[in-house]
mmCIF file of C-alpha atoms in Angstrom:
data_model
loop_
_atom_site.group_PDB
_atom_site.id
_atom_site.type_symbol
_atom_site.label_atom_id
_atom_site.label_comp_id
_atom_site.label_asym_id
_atom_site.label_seq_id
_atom_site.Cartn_x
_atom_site.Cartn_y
_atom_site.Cartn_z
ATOM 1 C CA UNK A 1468 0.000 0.000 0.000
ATOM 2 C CA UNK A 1469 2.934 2.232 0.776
ATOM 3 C CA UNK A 1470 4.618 1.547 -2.260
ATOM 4 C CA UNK A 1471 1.430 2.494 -4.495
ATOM 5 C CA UNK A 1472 1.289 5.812 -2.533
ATOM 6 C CA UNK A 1473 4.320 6.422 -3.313
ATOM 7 C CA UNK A 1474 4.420 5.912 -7.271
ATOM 8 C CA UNK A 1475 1.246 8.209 -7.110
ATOM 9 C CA UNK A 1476 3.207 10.891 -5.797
ATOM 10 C CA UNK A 1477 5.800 9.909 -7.891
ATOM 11 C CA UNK A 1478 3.434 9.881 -10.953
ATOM 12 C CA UNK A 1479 1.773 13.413 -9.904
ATOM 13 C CA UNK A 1480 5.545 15.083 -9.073
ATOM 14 C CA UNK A 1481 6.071 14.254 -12.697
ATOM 15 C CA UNK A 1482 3.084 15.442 -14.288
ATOM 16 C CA UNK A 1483 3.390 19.341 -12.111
ATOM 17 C CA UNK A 1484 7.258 18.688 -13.700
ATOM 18 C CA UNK A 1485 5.977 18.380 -17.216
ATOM 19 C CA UNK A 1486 3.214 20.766 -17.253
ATOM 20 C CA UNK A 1487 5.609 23.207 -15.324
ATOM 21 C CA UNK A 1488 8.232 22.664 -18.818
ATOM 22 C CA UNK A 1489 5.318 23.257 -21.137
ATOM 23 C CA UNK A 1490 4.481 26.525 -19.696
ATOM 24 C CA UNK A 1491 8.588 27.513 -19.504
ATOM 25 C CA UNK A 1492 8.753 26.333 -23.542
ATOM 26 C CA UNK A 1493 5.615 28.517 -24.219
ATOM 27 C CA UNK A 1494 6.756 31.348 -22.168
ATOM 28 C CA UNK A 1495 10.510 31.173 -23.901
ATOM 29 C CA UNK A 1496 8.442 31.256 -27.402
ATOM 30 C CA UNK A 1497 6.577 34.052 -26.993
ATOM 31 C CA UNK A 1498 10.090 36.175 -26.046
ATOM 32 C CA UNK A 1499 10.737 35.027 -29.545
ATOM 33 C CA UNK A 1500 9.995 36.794 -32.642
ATOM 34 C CA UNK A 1501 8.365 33.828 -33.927
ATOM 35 C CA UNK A 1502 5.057 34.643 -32.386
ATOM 36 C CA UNK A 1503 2.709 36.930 -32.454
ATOM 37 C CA UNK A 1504 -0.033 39.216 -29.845
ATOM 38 C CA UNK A 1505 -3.216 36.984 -31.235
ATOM 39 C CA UNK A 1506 -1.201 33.633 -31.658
ATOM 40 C CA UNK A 1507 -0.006 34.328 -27.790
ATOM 41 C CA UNK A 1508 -3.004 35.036 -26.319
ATOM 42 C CA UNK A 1509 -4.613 31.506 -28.283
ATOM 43 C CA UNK A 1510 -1.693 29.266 -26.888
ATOM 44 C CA UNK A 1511 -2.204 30.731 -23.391
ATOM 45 C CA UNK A 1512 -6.099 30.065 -23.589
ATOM 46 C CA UNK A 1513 -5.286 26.628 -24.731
ATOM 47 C CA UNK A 1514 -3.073 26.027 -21.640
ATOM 48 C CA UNK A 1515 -5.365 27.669 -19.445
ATOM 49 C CA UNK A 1516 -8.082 25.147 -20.891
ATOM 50 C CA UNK A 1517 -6.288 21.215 -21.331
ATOM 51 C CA UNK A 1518 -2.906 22.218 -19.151
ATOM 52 C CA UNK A 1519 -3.678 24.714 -16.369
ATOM 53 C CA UNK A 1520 -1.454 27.660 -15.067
ATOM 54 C CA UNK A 1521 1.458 25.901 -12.711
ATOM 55 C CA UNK A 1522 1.589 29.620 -11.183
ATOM 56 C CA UNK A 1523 -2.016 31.016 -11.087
ATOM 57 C CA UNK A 1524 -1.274 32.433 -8.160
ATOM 58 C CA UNK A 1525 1.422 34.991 -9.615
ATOM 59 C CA UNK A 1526 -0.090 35.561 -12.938
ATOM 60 C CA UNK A 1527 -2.177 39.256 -12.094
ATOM 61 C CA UNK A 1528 0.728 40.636 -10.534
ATOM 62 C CA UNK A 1529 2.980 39.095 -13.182
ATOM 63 C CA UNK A 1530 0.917 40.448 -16.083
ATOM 64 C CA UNK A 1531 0.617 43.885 -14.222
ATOM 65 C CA UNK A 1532 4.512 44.311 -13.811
ATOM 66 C CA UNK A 1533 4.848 43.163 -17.820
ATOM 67 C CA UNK A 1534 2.189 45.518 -19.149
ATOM 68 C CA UNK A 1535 3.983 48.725 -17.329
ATOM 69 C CA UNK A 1536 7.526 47.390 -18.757
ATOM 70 C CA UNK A 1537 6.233 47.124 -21.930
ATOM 71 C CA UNK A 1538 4.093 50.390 -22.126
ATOM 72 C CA UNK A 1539 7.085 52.300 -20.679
ATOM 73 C CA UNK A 1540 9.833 50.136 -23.467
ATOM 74 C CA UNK A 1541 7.493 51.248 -26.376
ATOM 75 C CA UNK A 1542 7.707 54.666 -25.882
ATOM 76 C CA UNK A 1543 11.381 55.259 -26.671
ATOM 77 C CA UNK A 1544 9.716 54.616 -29.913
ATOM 78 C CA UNK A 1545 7.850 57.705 -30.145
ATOM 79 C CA UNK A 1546 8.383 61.206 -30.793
ATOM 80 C CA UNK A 1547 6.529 63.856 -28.163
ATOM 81 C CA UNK A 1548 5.640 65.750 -30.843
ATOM 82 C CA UNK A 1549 3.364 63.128 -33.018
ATOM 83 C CA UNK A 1550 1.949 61.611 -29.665
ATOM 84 C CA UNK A 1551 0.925 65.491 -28.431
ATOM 85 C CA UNK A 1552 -0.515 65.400 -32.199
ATOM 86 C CA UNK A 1553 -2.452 62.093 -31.819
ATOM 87 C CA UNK A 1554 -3.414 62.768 -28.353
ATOM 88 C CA UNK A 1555 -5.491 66.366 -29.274
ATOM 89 C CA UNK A 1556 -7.015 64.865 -31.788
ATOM 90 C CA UNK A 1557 -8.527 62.064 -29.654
ATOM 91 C CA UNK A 1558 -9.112 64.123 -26.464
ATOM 92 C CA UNK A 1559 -12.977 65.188 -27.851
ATOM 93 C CA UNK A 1560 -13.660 61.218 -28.460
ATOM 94 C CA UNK A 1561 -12.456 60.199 -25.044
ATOM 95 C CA UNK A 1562 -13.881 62.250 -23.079
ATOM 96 C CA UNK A 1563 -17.896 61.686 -24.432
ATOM 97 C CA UNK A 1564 -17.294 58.128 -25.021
ATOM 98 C CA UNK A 1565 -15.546 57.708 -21.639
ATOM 99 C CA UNK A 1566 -18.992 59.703 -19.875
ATOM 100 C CA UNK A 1567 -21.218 58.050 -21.983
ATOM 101 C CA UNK A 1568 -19.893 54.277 -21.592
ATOM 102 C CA UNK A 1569 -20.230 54.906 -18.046
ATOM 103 C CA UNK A 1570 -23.489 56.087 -17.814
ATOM 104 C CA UNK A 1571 -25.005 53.624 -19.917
ATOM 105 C CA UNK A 1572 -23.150 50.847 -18.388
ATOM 106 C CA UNK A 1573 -25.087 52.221 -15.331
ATOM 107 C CA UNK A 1574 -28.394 51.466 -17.144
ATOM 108 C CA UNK A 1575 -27.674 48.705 -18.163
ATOM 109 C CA UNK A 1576 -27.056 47.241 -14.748
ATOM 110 C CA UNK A 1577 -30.297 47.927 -13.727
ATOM 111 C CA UNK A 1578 -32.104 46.935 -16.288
ATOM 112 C CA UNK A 1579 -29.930 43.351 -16.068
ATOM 113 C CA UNK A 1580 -30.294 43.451 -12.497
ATOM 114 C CA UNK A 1581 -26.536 42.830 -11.740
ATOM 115 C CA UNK A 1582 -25.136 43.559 -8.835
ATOM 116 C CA UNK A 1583 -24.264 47.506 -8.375
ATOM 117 C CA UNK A 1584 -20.241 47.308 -7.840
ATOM 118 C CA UNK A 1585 -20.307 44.208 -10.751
ATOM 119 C CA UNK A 1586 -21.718 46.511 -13.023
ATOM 120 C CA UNK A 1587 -19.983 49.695 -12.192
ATOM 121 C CA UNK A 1588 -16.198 47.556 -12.745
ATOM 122 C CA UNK A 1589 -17.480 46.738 -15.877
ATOM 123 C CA UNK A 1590 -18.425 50.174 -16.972
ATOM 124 C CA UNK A 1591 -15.037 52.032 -15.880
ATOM 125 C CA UNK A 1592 -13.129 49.201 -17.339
ATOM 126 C CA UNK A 1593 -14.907 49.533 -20.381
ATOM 127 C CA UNK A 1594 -14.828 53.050 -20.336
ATOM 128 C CA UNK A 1595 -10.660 53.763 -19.648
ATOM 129 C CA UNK A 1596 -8.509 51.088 -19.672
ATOM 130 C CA UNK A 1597 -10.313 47.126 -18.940
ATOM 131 C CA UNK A 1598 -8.052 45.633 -16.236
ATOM 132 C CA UNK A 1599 -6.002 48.340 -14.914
ATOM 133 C CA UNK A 1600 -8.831 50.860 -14.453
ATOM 134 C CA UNK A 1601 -11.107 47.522 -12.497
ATOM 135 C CA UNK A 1602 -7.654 47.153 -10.455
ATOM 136 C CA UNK A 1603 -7.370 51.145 -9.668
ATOM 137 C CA UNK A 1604 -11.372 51.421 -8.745
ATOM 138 C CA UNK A 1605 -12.058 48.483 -7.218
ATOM 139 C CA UNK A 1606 -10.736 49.332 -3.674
ATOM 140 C CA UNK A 1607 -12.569 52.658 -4.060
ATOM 141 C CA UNK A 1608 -15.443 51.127 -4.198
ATOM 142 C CA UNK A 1609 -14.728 48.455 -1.892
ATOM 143 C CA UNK A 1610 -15.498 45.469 -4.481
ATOM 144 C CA UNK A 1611 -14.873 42.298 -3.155
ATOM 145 C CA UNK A 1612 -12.757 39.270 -4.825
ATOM 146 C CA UNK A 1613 -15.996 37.401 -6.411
ATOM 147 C CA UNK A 1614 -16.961 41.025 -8.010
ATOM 148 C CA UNK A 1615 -13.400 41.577 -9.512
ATOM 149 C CA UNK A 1616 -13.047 38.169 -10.815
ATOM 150 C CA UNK A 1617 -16.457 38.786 -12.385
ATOM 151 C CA UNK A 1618 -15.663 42.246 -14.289
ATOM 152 C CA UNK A 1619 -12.217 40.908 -15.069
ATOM 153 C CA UNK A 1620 -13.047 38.160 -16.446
ATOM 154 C CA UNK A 1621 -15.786 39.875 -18.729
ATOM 155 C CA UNK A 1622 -13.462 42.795 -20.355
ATOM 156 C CA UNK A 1623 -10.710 39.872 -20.425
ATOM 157 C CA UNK A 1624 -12.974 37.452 -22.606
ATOM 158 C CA UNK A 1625 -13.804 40.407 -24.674
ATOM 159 C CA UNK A 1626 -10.543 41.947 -25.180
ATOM 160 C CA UNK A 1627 -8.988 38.159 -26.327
ATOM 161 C CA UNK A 1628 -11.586 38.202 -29.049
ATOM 162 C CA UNK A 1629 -10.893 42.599 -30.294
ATOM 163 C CA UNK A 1630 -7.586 41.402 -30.332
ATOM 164 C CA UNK A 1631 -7.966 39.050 -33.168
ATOM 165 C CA UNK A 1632 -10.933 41.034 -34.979
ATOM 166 C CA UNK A 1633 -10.032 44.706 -35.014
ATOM 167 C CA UNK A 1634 -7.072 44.228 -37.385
ATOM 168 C CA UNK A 1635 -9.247 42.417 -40.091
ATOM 169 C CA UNK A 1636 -12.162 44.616 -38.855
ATOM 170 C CA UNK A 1637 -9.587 47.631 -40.272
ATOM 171 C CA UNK A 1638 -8.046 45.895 -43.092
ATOM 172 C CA UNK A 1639 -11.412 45.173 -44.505
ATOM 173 C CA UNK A 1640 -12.697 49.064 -43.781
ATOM 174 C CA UNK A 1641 -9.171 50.386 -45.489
ATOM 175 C CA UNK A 1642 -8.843 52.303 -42.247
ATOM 176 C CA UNK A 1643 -5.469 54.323 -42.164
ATOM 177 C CA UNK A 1644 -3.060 53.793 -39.737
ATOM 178 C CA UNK A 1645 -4.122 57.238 -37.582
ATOM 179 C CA UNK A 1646 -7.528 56.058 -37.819
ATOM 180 C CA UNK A 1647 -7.030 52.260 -36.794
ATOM 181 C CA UNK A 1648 -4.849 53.953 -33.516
ATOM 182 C CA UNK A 1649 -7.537 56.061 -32.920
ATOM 183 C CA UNK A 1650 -10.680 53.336 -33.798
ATOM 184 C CA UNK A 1651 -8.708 50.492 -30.948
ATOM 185 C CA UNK A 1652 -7.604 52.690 -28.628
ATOM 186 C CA UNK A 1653 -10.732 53.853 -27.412
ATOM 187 C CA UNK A 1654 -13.187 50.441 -28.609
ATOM 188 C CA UNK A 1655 -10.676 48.170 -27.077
ATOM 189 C CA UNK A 1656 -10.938 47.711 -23.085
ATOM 190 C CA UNK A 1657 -6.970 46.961 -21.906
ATOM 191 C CA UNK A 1658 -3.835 48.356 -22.738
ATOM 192 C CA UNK A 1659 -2.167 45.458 -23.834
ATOM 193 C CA UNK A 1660 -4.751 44.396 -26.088
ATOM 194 C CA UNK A 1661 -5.016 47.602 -27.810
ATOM 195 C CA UNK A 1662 -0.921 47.885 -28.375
ATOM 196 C CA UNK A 1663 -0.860 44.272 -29.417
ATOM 197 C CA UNK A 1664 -3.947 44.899 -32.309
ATOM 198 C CA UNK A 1665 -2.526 48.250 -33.192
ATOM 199 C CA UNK A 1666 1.028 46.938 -33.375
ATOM 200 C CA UNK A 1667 0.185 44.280 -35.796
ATOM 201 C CA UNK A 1668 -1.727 46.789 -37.973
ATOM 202 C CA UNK A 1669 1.463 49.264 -38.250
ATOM 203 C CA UNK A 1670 3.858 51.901 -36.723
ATOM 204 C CA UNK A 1671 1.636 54.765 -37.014
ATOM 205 C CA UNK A 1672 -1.257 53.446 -35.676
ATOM 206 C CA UNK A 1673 0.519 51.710 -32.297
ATOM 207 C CA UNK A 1674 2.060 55.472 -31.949
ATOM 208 C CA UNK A 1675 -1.634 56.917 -32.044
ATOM 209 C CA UNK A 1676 -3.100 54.149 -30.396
ATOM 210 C CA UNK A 1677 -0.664 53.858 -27.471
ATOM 211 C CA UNK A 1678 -0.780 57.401 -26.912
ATOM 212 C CA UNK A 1679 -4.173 57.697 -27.104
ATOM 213 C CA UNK A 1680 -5.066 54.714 -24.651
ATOM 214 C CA UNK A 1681 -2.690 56.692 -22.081
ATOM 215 C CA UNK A 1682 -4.033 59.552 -21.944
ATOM 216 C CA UNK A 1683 -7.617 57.673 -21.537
ATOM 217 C CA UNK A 1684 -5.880 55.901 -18.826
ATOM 218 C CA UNK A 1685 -5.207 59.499 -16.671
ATOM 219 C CA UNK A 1686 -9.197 59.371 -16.508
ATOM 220 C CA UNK A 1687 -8.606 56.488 -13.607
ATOM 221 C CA UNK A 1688 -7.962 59.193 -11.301
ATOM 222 C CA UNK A 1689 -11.153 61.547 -12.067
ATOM 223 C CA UNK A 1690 -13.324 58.476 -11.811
ATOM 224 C CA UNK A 1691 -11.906 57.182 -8.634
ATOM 225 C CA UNK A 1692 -12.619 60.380 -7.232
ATOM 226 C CA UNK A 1693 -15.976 60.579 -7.973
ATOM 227 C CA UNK A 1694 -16.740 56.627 -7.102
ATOM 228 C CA UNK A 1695 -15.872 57.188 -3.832
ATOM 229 C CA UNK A 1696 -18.608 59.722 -3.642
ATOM 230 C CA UNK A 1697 -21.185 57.597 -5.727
ATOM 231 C CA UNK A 1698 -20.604 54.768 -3.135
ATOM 232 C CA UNK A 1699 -19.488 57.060 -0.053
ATOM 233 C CA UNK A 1700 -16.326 55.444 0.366
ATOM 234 C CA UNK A 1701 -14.105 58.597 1.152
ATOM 235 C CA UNK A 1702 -11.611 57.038 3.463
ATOM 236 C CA UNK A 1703 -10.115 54.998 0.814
ATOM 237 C CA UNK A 1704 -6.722 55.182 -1.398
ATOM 238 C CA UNK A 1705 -6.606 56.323 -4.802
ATOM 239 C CA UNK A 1706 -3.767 54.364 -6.536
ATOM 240 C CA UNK A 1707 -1.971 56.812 -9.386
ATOM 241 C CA UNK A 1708 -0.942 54.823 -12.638
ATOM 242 C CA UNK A 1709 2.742 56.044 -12.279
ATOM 243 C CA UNK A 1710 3.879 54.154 -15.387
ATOM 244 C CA UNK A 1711 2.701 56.384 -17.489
ATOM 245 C CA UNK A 1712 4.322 59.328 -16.401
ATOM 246 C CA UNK A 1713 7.556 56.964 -17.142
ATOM 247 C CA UNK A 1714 6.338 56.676 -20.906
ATOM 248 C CA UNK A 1715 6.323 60.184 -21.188
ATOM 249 C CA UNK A 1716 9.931 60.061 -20.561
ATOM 250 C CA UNK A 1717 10.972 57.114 -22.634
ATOM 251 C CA UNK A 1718 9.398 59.508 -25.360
ATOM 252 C CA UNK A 1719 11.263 63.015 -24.224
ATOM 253 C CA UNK A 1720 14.163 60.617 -24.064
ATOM 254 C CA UNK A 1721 13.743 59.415 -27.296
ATOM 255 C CA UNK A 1722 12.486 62.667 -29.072
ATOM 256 C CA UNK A 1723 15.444 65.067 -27.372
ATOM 257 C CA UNK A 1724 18.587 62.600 -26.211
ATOM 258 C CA UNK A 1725 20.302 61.621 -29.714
ATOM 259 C CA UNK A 1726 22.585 58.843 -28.015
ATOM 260 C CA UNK A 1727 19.389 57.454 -27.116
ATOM 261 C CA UNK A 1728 17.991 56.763 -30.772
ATOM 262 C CA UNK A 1729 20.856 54.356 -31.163
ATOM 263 C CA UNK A 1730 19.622 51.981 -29.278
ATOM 264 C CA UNK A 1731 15.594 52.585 -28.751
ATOM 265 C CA UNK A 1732 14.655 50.130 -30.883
ATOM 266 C CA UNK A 1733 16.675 46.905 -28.702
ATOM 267 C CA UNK A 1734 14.443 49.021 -26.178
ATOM 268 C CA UNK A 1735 11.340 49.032 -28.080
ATOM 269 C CA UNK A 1736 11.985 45.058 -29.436
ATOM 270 C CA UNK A 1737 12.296 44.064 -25.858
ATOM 271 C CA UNK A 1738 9.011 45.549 -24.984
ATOM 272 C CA UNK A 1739 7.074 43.719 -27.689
ATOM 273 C CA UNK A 1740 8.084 40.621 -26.463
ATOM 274 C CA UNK A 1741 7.609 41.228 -23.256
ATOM 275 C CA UNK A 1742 3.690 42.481 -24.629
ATOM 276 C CA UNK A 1743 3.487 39.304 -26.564
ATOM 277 C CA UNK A 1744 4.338 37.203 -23.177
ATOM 278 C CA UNK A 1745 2.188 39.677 -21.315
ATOM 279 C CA UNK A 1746 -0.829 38.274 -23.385
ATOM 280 C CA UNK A 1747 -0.119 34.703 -23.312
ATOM 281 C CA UNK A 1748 -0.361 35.008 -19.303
ATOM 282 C CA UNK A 1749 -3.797 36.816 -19.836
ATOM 283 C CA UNK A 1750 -5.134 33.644 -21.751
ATOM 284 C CA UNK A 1751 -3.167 31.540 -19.244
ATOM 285 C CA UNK A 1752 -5.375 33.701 -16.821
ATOM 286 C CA UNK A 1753 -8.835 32.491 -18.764
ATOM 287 C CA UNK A 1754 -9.595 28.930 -17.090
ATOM 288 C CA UNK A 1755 -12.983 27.733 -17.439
ATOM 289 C CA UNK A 1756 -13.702 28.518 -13.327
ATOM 290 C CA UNK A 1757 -12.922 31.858 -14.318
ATOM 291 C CA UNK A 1758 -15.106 31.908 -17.755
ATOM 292 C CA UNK A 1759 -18.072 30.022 -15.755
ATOM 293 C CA UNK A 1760 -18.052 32.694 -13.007
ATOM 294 C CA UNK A 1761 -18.800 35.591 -15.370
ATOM 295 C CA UNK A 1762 -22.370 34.576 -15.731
ATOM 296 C CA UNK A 1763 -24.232 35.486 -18.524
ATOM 297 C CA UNK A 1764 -25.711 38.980 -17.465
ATOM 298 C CA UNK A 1765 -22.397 40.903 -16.872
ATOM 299 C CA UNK A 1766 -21.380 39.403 -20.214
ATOM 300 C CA UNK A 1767 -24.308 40.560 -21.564
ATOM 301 C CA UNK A 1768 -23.746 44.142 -20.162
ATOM 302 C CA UNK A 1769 -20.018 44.103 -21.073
ATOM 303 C CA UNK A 1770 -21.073 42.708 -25.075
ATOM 304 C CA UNK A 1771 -23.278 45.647 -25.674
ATOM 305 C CA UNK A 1772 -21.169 48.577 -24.225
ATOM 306 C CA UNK A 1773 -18.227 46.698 -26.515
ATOM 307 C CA UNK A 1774 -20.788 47.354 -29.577
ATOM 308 C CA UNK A 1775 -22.152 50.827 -28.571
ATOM 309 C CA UNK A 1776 -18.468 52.008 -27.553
ATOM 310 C CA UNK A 1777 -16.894 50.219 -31.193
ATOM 311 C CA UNK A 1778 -19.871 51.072 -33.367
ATOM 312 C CA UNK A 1779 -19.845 54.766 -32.118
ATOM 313 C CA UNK A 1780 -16.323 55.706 -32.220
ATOM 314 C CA UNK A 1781 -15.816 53.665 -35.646
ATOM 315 C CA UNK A 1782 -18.479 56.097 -37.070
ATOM 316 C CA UNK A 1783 -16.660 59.477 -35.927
ATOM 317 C CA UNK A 1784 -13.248 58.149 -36.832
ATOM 318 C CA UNK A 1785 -14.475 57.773 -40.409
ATOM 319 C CA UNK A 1786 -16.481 61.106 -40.202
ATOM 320 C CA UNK A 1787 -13.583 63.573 -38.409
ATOM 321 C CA UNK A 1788 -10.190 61.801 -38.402
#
């Protein structure tokens, strides 16, 4: 009897060895050039699905850290004076589609009868930046674990499918490259999503699009303000999305500092693979607990703001940019 315990241990230690390889393989090919944002995101969906995540348990704050690397690596890409460009031109489209997602996110939740804080992550995350704006205004609001798991999950789901669509979505529409940035920076929910779609599209447009998303990400702090007023919560933290004041100077750096143009784009190569591995944790993230738990009404809200928000700004980037 002993014995048999002890080749089932022995069995099990080598089957957490092997999947534990498998993930290491995968996680060494997406630092490659071989693969790409989409084809990441699918292989860490499939793991998340037949293999399961050996290290659930560090993947948010993994795929936070990764996302702020990257952001902050892609912008000694960029010149300041096309991303001050890109970002005036957006500013009119982020701020009513920002107010308006919101508000009808709102709605929505009562008319789905979903619970208040539920609905309210999904709105915001919608509204600025999917997982990073849940992560900032969730505290504010006092959301428990079940409730962020829920919204996360539903901009998540959402963001692995905009990732593969928007590209052919803009190919199809001969969209330029200004109005692609524009179009995914402000339909798609997260910030990785949005570089990875706009980065496979062109230059241009992940210059516009990162830029843009950005500056919609600064909105965390407004709205975290006035959430802890809508659900009286004043005693609470705001947390400030420093990273981005770190891609503004990557791009000074980049725009101003000569020596550094010689080697930005090691810099900027690094941070697309890091993106890439970024969204093959997300998918690793996806496991069917955490695609059951969603439910089918905060999907339901979270589909239709995705076509209001996509449908709306894809009609005034092809009427004004």
């Amino acid at each position: 009897m002993k014995n048999e315990n002890q080749t089932k241990k022995s069995i099990l230690d080598k089957t957490i060895t092997t999947r534990e390889v498998i993930f290491m393989f995968f996680v060494v090919l997406c630092l490659s050039p071989l693969i790409s944002p989409p084809i990441a995101l699918l292989m860490g969906l499939i793991i998340a699905q037949f293999i399961g995540h050996p290290y659930l348990n560090l993947n948010h704050k993994a795929t936070h850290i990764l996302l702020q690397v990257s952001v902050v690596g892609l912008g000694f890409g960029m010149n300041v004076n096309s991303a001050l460009k890109a970002g005036k031109e957006g500013i009119v489209l982020t701020i009513a589609s920002i107010i308006g997602t919101i508000l009808i996110g709102i709605f929505l939740g009562k008319i789905l009868k979903i619970e208040e804080k539920i609905s309210y992550l999904i709105a915001t995350g919608t509204a600025i930046c999917g997982g990073s704006a849940i992560a900032a205004i969730s505290p504010v609001i006092k959301a428990n674990e079940k409730q962020i798991s829920v919204a996360l999950g539903t901009i998540f789901i959402l963001n692995s499918i905009a990732l593969v669509a928007f590209p052919y979505i803009g190919h199809y529409l001969n969209l330029s490259e200004t109005q692609f940035g524009m179009w995914c920076a402000i339909a798609i929910h997260d910030t990785s999503s949005v570089v990875g779609a706009a980065g496979k599209y062109g230059s241009q447009a992940l210059e516009v699009a990162t830029t843009v998303k950005l500056a919609r990400a600064l909105w965390i702090i407004p709205i975290a303000f006035l959430s802890t007023f809508v659900f009286k919560n004043k005693d609470t933290k705001i947390k400030i999305p420093y990273f981005i004041g770190l891609f503004i100077l990557a791009m000074m750096a980049n725009t101003y500092l000569p020596f550094v143009q010689n080697f930005s784009h090691y810099i900027t190569g690094f941070a697309k693979a890091t993106l890439t591995l970024t969204l093959f944790l997300i998918g690793c993230g996806l496991s069917r607990k955490v695609l059951v738990s969603v439910g089918y009404k905060p999907l339901i809200e979270g589909i239709v703001l995705w076509i209001i928000i996509s449908f709306s700004t894809l009609w005034a980037v092809l009427t004004w940019v």
